[in-house]
Amino acid sequence: MKKFNIRKVLDGLTAASSSSSSATAQPGTPRENEVVQETLQSEHFQLCKTVRHGFPYQPCSMAFDPVQKILAVGTQTGALRLFGGAGVECYCQHESGSAVIQLQFLINEGALVSALADDSIHLWNLRQKIPAILHSLKFNRERITYCHLPFQSKWLYIGSERGNIHIVNVESFTLSGYVIMWNKAIELSSKTHPGPVVHISDNPMDEGKLLIGFECGVVVLWDLKSKKADFRYSYDEAIHSVAWHHEGKQFVCSHSDGTLTTWNIRAPAKPAQIITPHGKQPKDGKKPEPCKPILKVEYKTTRAGDPFMVLSGGLSYDTVGRRACLTVMHGKSTAVLEMDYPIVDFLTLCETPYPSDFQEPYAVVVLLEKDLVVIDLGQIGYPIFESPYPLAIHESPVTCCEYFADCPSELIPALYSVGSRQKRQGYSKKEWPISGGNWGQGSQTYPEIIITGHADGSIKFWDASGLMLQVLYKLKTAKVFERARGKEEKPNTDIVDEDPFAIQTLFWCPESRMLCVAGVSAHVIIYRFSKQEVTTEVVQLLEVRMQCEFSEVDSPDLGGEQTPTQPASAAPSSPQETEPPNQLSAGTNSSEGPRDNIPCLQVRSSPLKQSPGYQVELVVQLVWVSGEPPQQITSLAVNSPSGLVVFGNSNGLAVVDYEQKTLLLNMAISELYSPSDPYQKQPCSPRKPRQPSGGLCDSNDGSNNSEDRCKSPTSGSTSPCNSDDERKQNFIEKAKMSRKISSSGEQKPELDGKDNAFTRSRSSSVTSIDRESREVISSFYFCESFPRKSDSLISPCLLVGTTQGSVMTAALSLPPGADHKPQQPVSFASCGTLVRLKGGILTMALLDAAGTLLPPSYEPWYDPNASDEEKEKVRRRRPASPPSSQEGQDTQFAVLCSEKQAKVVAMPSQTSIYKHNITESSFVLRADVVQMAGSYCLACFCANGHIMTLSLPSLRPLLDVNYLPLTDMRIARTFCFSNLGQALYMTSPTEIQRITYSQETCDNLQEMLSELFTPVETPEAPNRGFFKGLFGGGAQSLDREDLFGETASGKASRSLAQHIPGPGSMEGMKGAASGVVGDLARARVALDERGQKLGELDERTAAMMASADSFSKHAHNMMVKYKDKKWYQL
């Protein structure tokens, strides 16, 4: 006996759930271990994150660098997302996880300051591909409310909740001793505390004047040199934001009553103008009715026209239910732009970074709760720019996800060609204005495709090559069904309450381009890919009646009760047009009796125009049986050479010929077992309660938001956990419960009508779940293998895996030379149980004698709308079948992985030669056989957060990393592995996180990532003009070092804030050093140029001196010559 042991992974959160792994070779089988030479080693594996795609989840702040043209977005979970041109994206995370309340770029310096809700500020270095924190400053006694960093200044103003203003040196991240106290700022202008600081900015024309806005409505113009207030401006309503005119003589305030007040800085007594943009003006001259608060206003001037005033909020209170609006006021015109989601923040993009110059605004970036919109201010009607980012992943909540790396190279151009016709029109003709950074140029060139299924029934294909993500094509599966127009026409289904078209699972064959989709309403749709547009007069429909009626008494006799599941009893096995028309109407109209033979959705009866792309081949629907709704489909697979699709649920499996549009087989799970099989169980048929959308798009406790519907019905914990171990165990139990809900259809959550929250009627403990006797089909695998031990020749067969750990084989009998099977049907023969594993079966695969994966056979793609000659040409190129086996020799290895363990079985002897217990206390959520470094391995993701890889066929552990200590249901549902060390999951309702477990990819990651910072010259400062320079009318500079430095202002209190060196300080020093070196080099070049010019000047001066000497000598000689001569002698 040969045994391999690995030590347990010791981790604080998963010590109790670490896997006890062992790979065991059965005695008497050393031959297979010697024949297969495994090349994969642990050195080939390393786990790291690569890139994050999608819209930032729960955004709350935004900043823009107008020179680098980089946009930064902060979120409520402490995440930082940076965007540049197409393909330039970056994700960072603050360790504390606190909300990012404000962001400030050091413009054109490659640095960013972030202020968090936990009263800390951080300096990020953006000069490296993976940004890192250089310095942090944690305030102890003050709550940060506002930050301001003037352009080309190193002094950061920080306003606090107490109304004080502190100043930080961003180079050293130390506090200055200069402090503006609230009581000195307002003095006697207010009898009460003015509230938090809501605005800080310096006068565009005088850096020595600081404008401070307090929440109560008081604004103070502070003189930094004299340390006193020049003017104080008071208004009755609270202030939300302040904006300067670029000349520094006026500023505008937005207030809580929907008004805008304009102030002249030298007239503090009253505002120069008060307007209510959305208020109704009474005829009697009274004040307009108050409106909603104007949350932000920006005032931007143009050189050759009227200024722009952009504001959010301020709508009248009578506009109930109206969507959020952005108002653009330009001259006498006012445009109100409705947004799809509430506005979080907006920024006006201008041509110049200097606040003292004409701003020349050209676009407005609007950050919404679930979208990012950029509006073109230069075109009539204010069109939006077409975004190059994949921000529409969450357009409808994602319910399933699949990842295909190294797929056929012609797929992406084919999908792009049909998807390019789906693009919206009416975008701005200008280029996307956020264009900074450089796209990374890595060595990875293989094509990658991601497929996402959504709650509205749509499917999106994404090009994921080279760490980018771009939508290729969108398919709407709901088009084949009739939509309910009113409440009376609600679909006659109780299987789901909402999202009846949600995608539950899908199967895609990249080579044949066949797509099969299963929805939550127990429907299956088969699609073919075509480049030609067709109009389908009648959508082909096949209704299948799947039921399993057994008595619940413990009886070994399984005969006699199985007739409803026999193929002969499947009456509705022909296309829709051949079925009796009264079958559907009889079931629909009989409101008194139980529903019977009624599908959950109604297929459309009108002609369906199908654009180039994926076109419907056949719709299969499960129908109600004697008042019981059909069970949701848990697994499906397609075999394109034979034209078969197989799907299964808790009742059994069904095989459909999608070319002939017929039902070939309708079999109960018990029929797959042989009579002498020790593993068969007595099935039971408990009554199913009404269920929501299968746990795919469900509500969170106390919330009905669409993004919360992506969470698992059991994701909301009702009782707090006191320790990490309890939290981990609680998650494992919930994940197990979630898998049972989504796969078996047994334990359905019931919807509580009061708060739209899910309640469970049964216990969610693992022990009670394990007592469930219902067996559900969990996986299928079409292959060319040996269905029986006695077989010496390979033949088509089907492997069936169940949630009880059984793997059964069924032999397929295909007609000889069956390019088309018009007359002879495909027959199935159950061959009994191949092997039994602990836990439900997740994945199955076949290896040849050399350990190479044997992929399922496929038919090369051909256009279904092409001519018959072209179809025949493609069919002749069908791949040859694998060679037959030699007598008495095992030539294949079946790789089987369940929720608990993995086994490798030699075929055809059906001997289990390797076994590995993956986990004892947890369970595997996802497992895939993937290609890696020229070989193959088994990749697993466990509920306790561990990612593991096992060699094949020996199941030797190669990688075990505790990647996600506290994961959630969304990750459990969307995690998937792919070839070449790639994997992904939905880390939030709006974002996809891609990771790699390949050492080679980790080593090349720096080359593949995009660059955020690129050397760009800062624009020249505006020309002051002759008269402004002469009479002092231009911008006044200020030496802040003399005011805020330690020499002038002293040291700040040590207890006020604590300096924390950043984890990226070494990298930051390198980046800063490279920047300093560059600055020194530029200075050296400038000095050389200056020296060269001075040398030229010296040469000219010397030449002029020589010329002057020569002239002096000539003059002297002339004087001597004519000294004694009279005038008449000349």
CSV table of N, CA, C and O in Angstrom, one decimal, residues 465-554:
chain,number,residue,atom,x,y,z
A,465,SER,N,-10.3,38.1,-22.3
A,465,SER,CA,-8.9,37.9,-22.6
A,465,SER,C,-8.0,39.0,-22.1
A,465,SER,O,-8.4,40.2,-22.1
A,466,GLY,N,-6.8,38.6,-21.6
A,466,GLY,CA,-5.8,39.6,-21.2
A,466,GLY,C,-6.3,40.5,-20.1
A,466,GLY,O,-6.0,41.7,-20.1
A,467,LEU,N,-6.9,40.0,-19.1
A,467,LEU,CA,-7.4,40.7,-17.9
A,467,LEU,C,-8.3,41.8,-18.2
A,467,LEU,O,-8.5,42.8,-17.4
A,468,MET,N,-8.9,41.8,-19.4
A,468,MET,CA,-10.0,42.8,-19.7
A,468,MET,C,-11.3,42.1,-19.6
A,468,MET,O,-11.4,40.9,-19.4
A,469,LEU,N,-12.4,42.9,-19.7
A,469,LEU,CA,-13.7,42.4,-19.7
A,469,LEU,C,-14.6,43.3,-20.6
A,469,LEU,O,-14.7,44.5,-20.3
A,470,GLN,N,-15.1,42.7,-21.7
A,470,GLN,CA,-15.9,43.5,-22.6
A,470,GLN,C,-17.1,42.6,-23.1
A,470,GLN,O,-16.9,41.4,-23.4
A,471,VAL,N,-18.3,43.2,-23.0
A,471,VAL,CA,-19.4,42.4,-23.4
A,471,VAL,C,-19.4,42.1,-24.9
A,471,VAL,O,-19.1,43.0,-25.7
A,472,LEU,N,-19.7,40.9,-25.3
A,472,LEU,CA,-19.7,40.5,-26.7
A,472,LEU,C,-21.1,40.4,-27.2
A,472,LEU,O,-21.4,40.8,-28.3
A,473,TYR,N,-21.9,39.7,-26.4
A,473,TYR,CA,-23.3,39.4,-27.0
A,473,TYR,C,-24.2,39.2,-25.8
A,473,TYR,O,-23.8,38.6,-24.8
A,474,LYS,N,-25.5,39.6,-26.0
A,474,LYS,CA,-26.5,39.4,-25.0
A,474,LYS,C,-27.7,38.6,-25.6
A,474,LYS,O,-28.2,39.0,-26.7
A,475,LEU,N,-28.1,37.6,-24.9
A,475,LEU,CA,-29.2,36.8,-25.4
A,475,LEU,C,-30.3,36.9,-24.3
A,475,LEU,O,-30.1,36.7,-23.2
A,476,LYS,N,-31.5,37.2,-24.8
A,476,LYS,CA,-32.7,37.3,-24.0
A,476,LYS,C,-33.6,36.0,-24.1
A,476,LYS,O,-34.3,35.9,-25.1
A,477,THR,N,-33.5,35.1,-23.2
A,477,THR,CA,-34.3,33.9,-23.3
A,477,THR,C,-35.8,34.1,-23.0
A,477,THR,O,-36.6,33.3,-23.4
A,478,ALA,N,-36.2,35.2,-22.4
A,478,ALA,CA,-37.6,35.5,-22.1
A,478,ALA,C,-38.4,35.8,-23.4
A,478,ALA,O,-39.6,35.8,-23.3
A,479,LYS,N,-37.7,36.0,-24.5
A,479,LYS,CA,-38.4,36.4,-25.7
A,479,LYS,C,-39.3,35.2,-26.2
A,479,LYS,O,-40.2,35.4,-27.0
A,480,VAL,N,-38.9,34.0,-25.8
A,480,VAL,CA,-39.7,32.9,-26.4
A,480,VAL,C,-41.0,32.6,-25.6
A,480,VAL,O,-41.8,31.8,-25.9
A,481,PHE,N,-41.2,33.4,-24.5
A,481,PHE,CA,-42.4,33.2,-23.7
A,481,PHE,C,-43.3,34.4,-23.8
A,481,PHE,O,-42.8,35.5,-24.1
A,482,GLU,N,-44.6,34.2,-23.5
A,482,GLU,CA,-45.5,35.3,-23.4
A,482,GLU,C,-45.3,36.0,-22.1
A,482,GLU,O,-45.2,35.4,-21.1
A,483,ARG,N,-45.3,37.3,-22.2
A,483,ARG,CA,-45.2,38.1,-21.0
A,483,ARG,C,-46.6,38.5,-20.4
A,483,ARG,O,-47.5,38.9,-21.2
A,484,ALA,N,-46.7,38.5,-19.1
A,484,ALA,CA,-48.0,38.9,-18.5
A,484,ALA,C,-48.1,40.4,-18.6
A,484,ALA,O,-47.3,41.1,-18.2
A,485,ARG,N,-49.2,40.9,-19.2
A,485,ARG,CA,-49.4,42.3,-19.4
A,485,ARG,C,-50.1,43.0,-18.2
A,485,ARG,O,-50.0,44.2,-18.0
A,486,GLY,N,-50.8,42.2,-17.4
A,486,GLY,CA,-51.4,42.8,-16.2
A,486,GLY,C,-51.4,41.8,-15.1
A,486,GLY,O,-51.0,40.7,-15.2
A,487,LYS,N,-52.0,42.2,-14.0
A,487,LYS,CA,-52.0,41.3,-12.8
A,487,LYS,C,-52.9,40.1,-13.0
A,487,LYS,O,-52.8,39.1,-12.5
A,488,GLU,N,-54.0,40.3,-13.9
A,488,GLU,CA,-54.9,39.2,-14.1
A,488,GLU,C,-54.2,38.1,-14.9
A,488,GLU,O,-54.5,37.0,-14.9
A,489,GLU,N,-53.2,38.5,-15.8
A,489,GLU,CA,-52.5,37.6,-16.6
A,489,GLU,C,-51.3,37.0,-16.0
A,489,GLU,O,-50.3,36.8,-16.7
A,490,LYS,N,-51.2,36.9,-14.7
A,490,LYS,CA,-50.1,36.4,-14.0
A,490,LYS,C,-49.8,34.9,-14.5
A,490,LYS,O,-50.8,34.2,-14.7
A,491,PRO,N,-48.6,34.6,-14.8
A,491,PRO,CA,-48.3,33.2,-15.2
A,491,PRO,C,-48.8,32.2,-14.2
A,491,PRO,O,-48.8,32.3,-13.0
A,492,ASN,N,-49.4,31.1,-14.8
A,492,ASN,CA,-50.1,30.1,-14.0
A,492,ASN,C,-49.1,29.2,-13.4
A,492,ASN,O,-48.9,28.0,-13.7
A,493,THR,N,-48.3,29.8,-12.4
A,493,THR,CA,-47.2,29.0,-11.8
A,493,THR,C,-47.1,29.4,-10.3
A,493,THR,O,-47.3,30.6,-10.0
A,494,ASP,N,-46.9,28.4,-9.5
A,494,ASP,CA,-46.6,28.7,-8.1
A,494,ASP,C,-45.2,28.3,-7.8
A,494,ASP,O,-44.8,28.2,-6.6
A,495,ILE,N,-44.4,28.0,-8.8
A,495,ILE,CA,-43.1,27.5,-8.5
A,495,ILE,C,-42.1,28.7,-8.2
A,495,ILE,O,-41.2,28.5,-7.4
A,496,VAL,N,-42.4,29.9,-8.7
A,496,VAL,CA,-41.6,31.1,-8.4
A,496,VAL,C,-42.6,32.2,-8.1
A,496,VAL,O,-43.6,32.3,-8.7
A,497,ASP,N,-42.2,33.1,-7.3
A,497,ASP,CA,-43.0,34.3,-7.0
A,497,ASP,C,-42.5,35.5,-7.9
A,497,ASP,O,-43.4,36.3,-8.2
A,498,GLU,N,-41.3,35.6,-8.2
A,498,GLU,CA,-40.8,36.6,-9.1
A,498,GLU,C,-39.6,36.1,-9.9
A,498,GLU,O,-39.1,35.0,-9.6
A,499,ASP,N,-39.3,36.8,-10.9
A,499,ASP,CA,-38.2,36.4,-11.8
A,499,ASP,C,-38.4,35.0,-12.4
A,499,ASP,O,-37.6,34.1,-12.2
A,500,PRO,N,-39.6,34.8,-13.0
A,500,PRO,CA,-39.8,33.4,-13.5
A,500,PRO,C,-38.9,32.9,-14.6
A,500,PRO,O,-38.9,31.7,-14.9
A,501,PHE,N,-38.2,33.9,-15.3
A,501,PHE,CA,-37.3,33.5,-16.4
A,501,PHE,C,-35.9,33.4,-15.9
A,501,PHE,O,-35.0,33.2,-16.7
A,502,ALA,N,-35.6,33.5,-14.6
A,502,ALA,CA,-34.2,33.4,-14.1
A,502,ALA,C,-33.5,32.2,-14.6
A,502,ALA,O,-34.0,31.1,-14.6
A,503,ILE,N,-32.2,32.4,-14.9
A,503,ILE,CA,-31.4,31.3,-15.4
A,503,ILE,C,-30.8,30.5,-14.1
A,503,ILE,O,-30.3,31.1,-13.2
A,504,GLN,N,-31.1,29.2,-14.1
A,504,GLN,CA,-30.6,28.4,-13.0
A,504,GLN,C,-29.3,27.7,-13.3
A,504,GLN,O,-28.4,27.7,-12.5
A,505,THR,N,-29.2,27.2,-14.5
A,505,THR,CA,-27.9,26.6,-14.9
A,505,THR,C,-27.8,26.5,-16.4
A,505,THR,O,-28.9,26.7,-17.1
A,506,LEU,N,-26.6,26.4,-16.9
A,506,LEU,CA,-26.5,26.4,-18.4
A,506,LEU,C,-25.3,25.5,-18.8
A,506,LEU,O,-24.5,25.2,-18.0
A,507,PHE,N,-25.4,25.0,-20.0
A,507,PHE,CA,-24.4,24.1,-20.6
A,507,PHE,C,-24.0,24.7,-21.9
A,507,PHE,O,-24.9,25.0,-22.8
A,508,TRP,N,-22.7,24.9,-22.1
A,508,TRP,CA,-22.2,25.5,-23.4
A,508,TRP,C,-21.1,24.7,-23.9
A,508,TRP,O,-20.1,24.4,-23.2
A,509,CYS,N,-21.1,24.3,-25.2
A,509,CYS,CA,-20.1,23.6,-25.8
A,509,CYS,C,-19.4,24.6,-26.8
A,509,CYS,O,-20.0,24.9,-27.8
A,510,PRO,N,-18.2,25.0,-26.5
A,510,PRO,CA,-17.5,26.0,-27.4
A,510,PRO,C,-17.3,25.5,-28.8
A,510,PRO,O,-17.3,26.3,-29.7
A,511,GLU,N,-17.0,24.2,-28.9
A,511,GLU,CA,-16.7,23.7,-30.2
A,511,GLU,C,-17.9,23.6,-31.1
A,511,GLU,O,-17.9,24.0,-32.3
A,512,SER,N,-19.0,23.1,-30.6
A,512,SER,CA,-20.2,23.0,-31.5
A,512,SER,C,-21.1,24.2,-31.4
A,512,SER,O,-22.0,24.3,-32.1
A,513,ARG,N,-20.8,25.1,-30.4
A,513,ARG,CA,-21.5,26.3,-30.1
A,513,ARG,C,-23.0,26.0,-29.7
A,513,ARG,O,-23.8,26.9,-29.9
A,514,MET,N,-23.2,24.8,-29.2
A,514,MET,CA,-24.6,24.5,-28.7
A,514,MET,C,-24.7,25.1,-27.3
A,514,MET,O,-23.8,25.0,-26.5
A,515,LEU,N,-25.9,25.7,-27.1
A,515,LEU,CA,-26.1,26.3,-25.8
A,515,LEU,C,-27.4,25.7,-25.2
A,515,LEU,O,-28.5,25.7,-26.0
A,516,CYS,N,-27.4,25.3,-24.0
A,516,CYS,CA,-28.6,24.7,-23.4
A,516,CYS,C,-28.8,25.5,-22.0
A,516,CYS,O,-27.8,25.5,-21.2
A,517,VAL,N,-30.0,26.0,-21.8
A,517,VAL,CA,-30.3,26.8,-20.6
A,517,VAL,C,-31.4,26.2,-19.8
A,517,VAL,O,-32.4,25.8,-20.4
A,518,ALA,N,-31.3,26.1,-18.5
A,518,ALA,CA,-32.3,25.7,-17.7
A,518,ALA,C,-32.7,26.9,-16.8
A,518,ALA,O,-31.9,27.5,-16.2
A,519,GLY,N,-34.1,27.1,-16.7
A,519,GLY,CA,-34.6,28.2,-15.9
A,519,GLY,C,-35.3,27.7,-14.7
A,519,GLY,O,-35.6,26.5,-14.5
A,520,VAL,N,-35.6,28.7,-13.8
A,520,VAL,CA,-36.2,28.3,-12.5
A,520,VAL,C,-37.6,27.8,-12.6
A,520,VAL,O,-38.2,27.2,-11.7
A,521,SER,N,-38.3,28.1,-13.8
A,521,SER,CA,-39.6,27.7,-14.0
A,521,SER,C,-39.7,26.3,-14.6
A,521,SER,O,-40.6,26.0,-15.3
A,522,ALA,N,-38.7,25.5,-14.4
A,522,ALA,CA,-38.6,24.1,-14.9
A,522,ALA,C,-38.7,24.1,-16.4
A,522,ALA,O,-39.5,23.3,-17.0
A,523,HIS,N,-37.9,24.9,-17.0
A,523,HIS,CA,-37.9,24.9,-18.5
A,523,HIS,C,-36.5,24.8,-19.0
A,523,HIS,O,-35.5,25.3,-18.3
A,524,VAL,N,-36.3,24.2,-20.2
A,524,VAL,CA,-35.0,24.0,-20.8
A,524,VAL,C,-35.1,24.6,-22.2
A,524,VAL,O,-36.1,24.3,-22.9
A,525,ILE,N,-34.2,25.4,-22.6
A,525,ILE,CA,-34.2,26.0,-24.0
A,525,ILE,C,-32.9,25.6,-24.7
A,525,ILE,O,-31.8,25.8,-24.1
A,526,ILE,N,-33.0,25.0,-25.9
A,526,ILE,CA,-31.8,24.6,-26.6
A,526,ILE,C,-31.6,25.6,-27.7
A,526,ILE,O,-32.6,26.0,-28.5
A,527,TYR,N,-30.4,26.2,-27.9
A,527,TYR,CA,-30.1,27.2,-28.9
A,527,TYR,C,-29.0,26.7,-29.8
A,527,TYR,O,-28.1,26.0,-29.4
A,528,ARG,N,-29.1,27.1,-31.1
A,528,ARG,CA,-28.0,27.0,-32.0
A,528,ARG,C,-27.5,28.3,-32.5
A,528,ARG,O,-28.3,29.3,-32.4
A,529,PHE,N,-26.3,28.4,-32.9
A,529,PHE,CA,-25.6,29.7,-33.3
A,529,PHE,C,-25.7,29.8,-34.8
A,529,PHE,O,-25.4,28.9,-35.5
A,530,SER,N,-26.3,30.9,-35.2
A,530,SER,CA,-26.4,31.2,-36.7
A,530,SER,C,-26.0,32.6,-37.0
A,530,SER,O,-26.2,33.5,-36.2
A,531,LYS,N,-25.4,32.8,-38.1
A,531,LYS,CA,-25.0,34.1,-38.6
A,531,LYS,C,-26.1,34.8,-39.4
A,531,LYS,O,-25.9,35.9,-39.9
A,532,GLN,N,-27.2,34.1,-39.6
A,532,GLN,CA,-28.3,34.6,-40.5
A,532,GLN,C,-29.5,34.9,-39.7
A,532,GLN,O,-29.8,34.1,-38.7
A,533,GLU,N,-30.3,35.9,-40.1
A,533,GLU,CA,-31.5,36.2,-39.4
A,533,GLU,C,-32.6,35.3,-39.9
A,533,GLU,O,-32.7,35.1,-41.1
A,534,VAL,N,-33.4,34.8,-39.0
A,534,VAL,CA,-34.6,34.0,-39.4
A,534,VAL,C,-35.8,34.5,-38.6
A,534,VAL,O,-35.7,35.1,-37.6
A,535,THR,N,-37.0,34.1,-39.2
A,535,THR,CA,-38.2,34.3,-38.5
A,535,THR,C,-38.9,33.0,-38.2
A,535,THR,O,-39.2,32.3,-39.2
A,536,THR,N,-39.0,32.6,-37.0
A,536,THR,CA,-39.6,31.3,-36.6
A,536,THR,C,-41.1,31.5,-36.4
A,536,THR,O,-41.6,32.3,-35.6
A,537,GLU,N,-41.9,30.9,-37.3
A,537,GLU,CA,-43.3,31.0,-37.2
A,537,GLU,C,-43.9,30.4,-36.0
A,537,GLU,O,-44.7,31.0,-35.3
A,538,VAL,N,-43.4,29.2,-35.6
A,538,VAL,CA,-43.9,28.5,-34.4
A,538,VAL,C,-42.7,28.0,-33.6
A,538,VAL,O,-41.9,27.3,-34.2
A,539,VAL,N,-42.6,28.5,-32.4
A,539,VAL,CA,-41.6,28.0,-31.5
A,539,VAL,C,-41.8,26.6,-31.1
A,539,VAL,O,-42.9,26.2,-30.6
A,540,GLN,N,-40.9,25.7,-31.4
A,540,GLN,CA,-41.0,24.3,-31.1
A,540,GLN,C,-41.1,24.0,-29.6
A,540,GLN,O,-40.1,24.4,-28.9
A,541,LEU,N,-42.1,23.4,-29.2
A,541,LEU,CA,-42.3,23.1,-27.8
A,541,LEU,C,-42.5,21.6,-27.5
A,541,LEU,O,-43.1,20.9,-28.2
A,542,LEU,N,-41.8,21.2,-26.4
A,542,LEU,CA,-42.0,19.8,-26.0
A,542,LEU,C,-42.3,19.8,-24.5
A,542,LEU,O,-41.5,20.4,-23.7
A,543,GLU,N,-43.5,19.3,-24.1
A,543,GLU,CA,-43.8,19.3,-22.7
A,543,GLU,C,-43.6,17.9,-22.1
A,543,GLU,O,-43.9,16.9,-22.7
A,544,VAL,N,-42.9,17.8,-21.0
A,544,VAL,CA,-42.5,16.6,-20.4
A,544,VAL,C,-43.2,16.5,-19.0
A,544,VAL,O,-43.2,17.4,-18.2
A,545,ARG,N,-43.7,15.3,-18.7
A,545,ARG,CA,-44.4,15.0,-17.4
A,545,ARG,C,-43.4,14.1,-16.6
A,545,ARG,O,-43.3,13.0,-16.9
A,546,MET,N,-42.8,14.7,-15.6
A,546,MET,CA,-41.9,14.0,-14.8
A,546,MET,C,-42.5,13.9,-13.4
A,546,MET,O,-42.8,14.9,-12.7
A,547,GLN,N,-42.7,12.6,-12.9
A,547,GLN,CA,-43.3,12.4,-11.6
A,547,GLN,C,-42.7,11.2,-11.0
A,547,GLN,O,-42.1,10.3,-11.7
A,548,CYS,N,-42.7,11.1,-9.7
A,548,CYS,CA,-42.2,9.9,-9.0
A,548,CYS,C,-43.1,9.6,-7.8
A,548,CYS,O,-43.0,10.2,-6.8
A,549,GLU,N,-44.1,8.8,-8.0
A,549,GLU,CA,-45.1,8.5,-7.0
A,549,GLU,C,-44.9,7.2,-6.4
A,549,GLU,O,-45.1,6.1,-7.0
A,550,PHE,N,-44.3,7.2,-5.2
A,550,PHE,CA,-44.1,6.0,-4.4
A,550,PHE,C,-44.8,6.1,-3.1
A,550,PHE,O,-44.9,7.2,-2.5
A,551,SER,N,-45.2,5.0,-2.5
A,551,SER,CA,-45.7,5.1,-1.2
A,551,SER,C,-44.5,5.3,-0.2
A,551,SER,O,-43.4,4.9,-0.5
A,552,GLU,N,-44.8,5.9,0.9
A,552,GLU,CA,-43.8,6.3,1.8
A,552,GLU,C,-43.5,5.2,2.8
A,552,GLU,O,-42.8,5.4,3.8
A,553,VAL,N,-44.1,4.0,2.7
A,553,VAL,CA,-43.8,2.9,3.6
A,553,VAL,C,-42.5,2.3,3.2
A,553,VAL,O,-42.1,2.3,2.0
A,554,ASP,N,-41.8,1.7,4.1
A,554,ASP,CA,-40.6,1.1,3.9
A,554,ASP,C,-40.8,-0.3,3.3
A,554,ASP,O,-41.1,-1.3,4.0
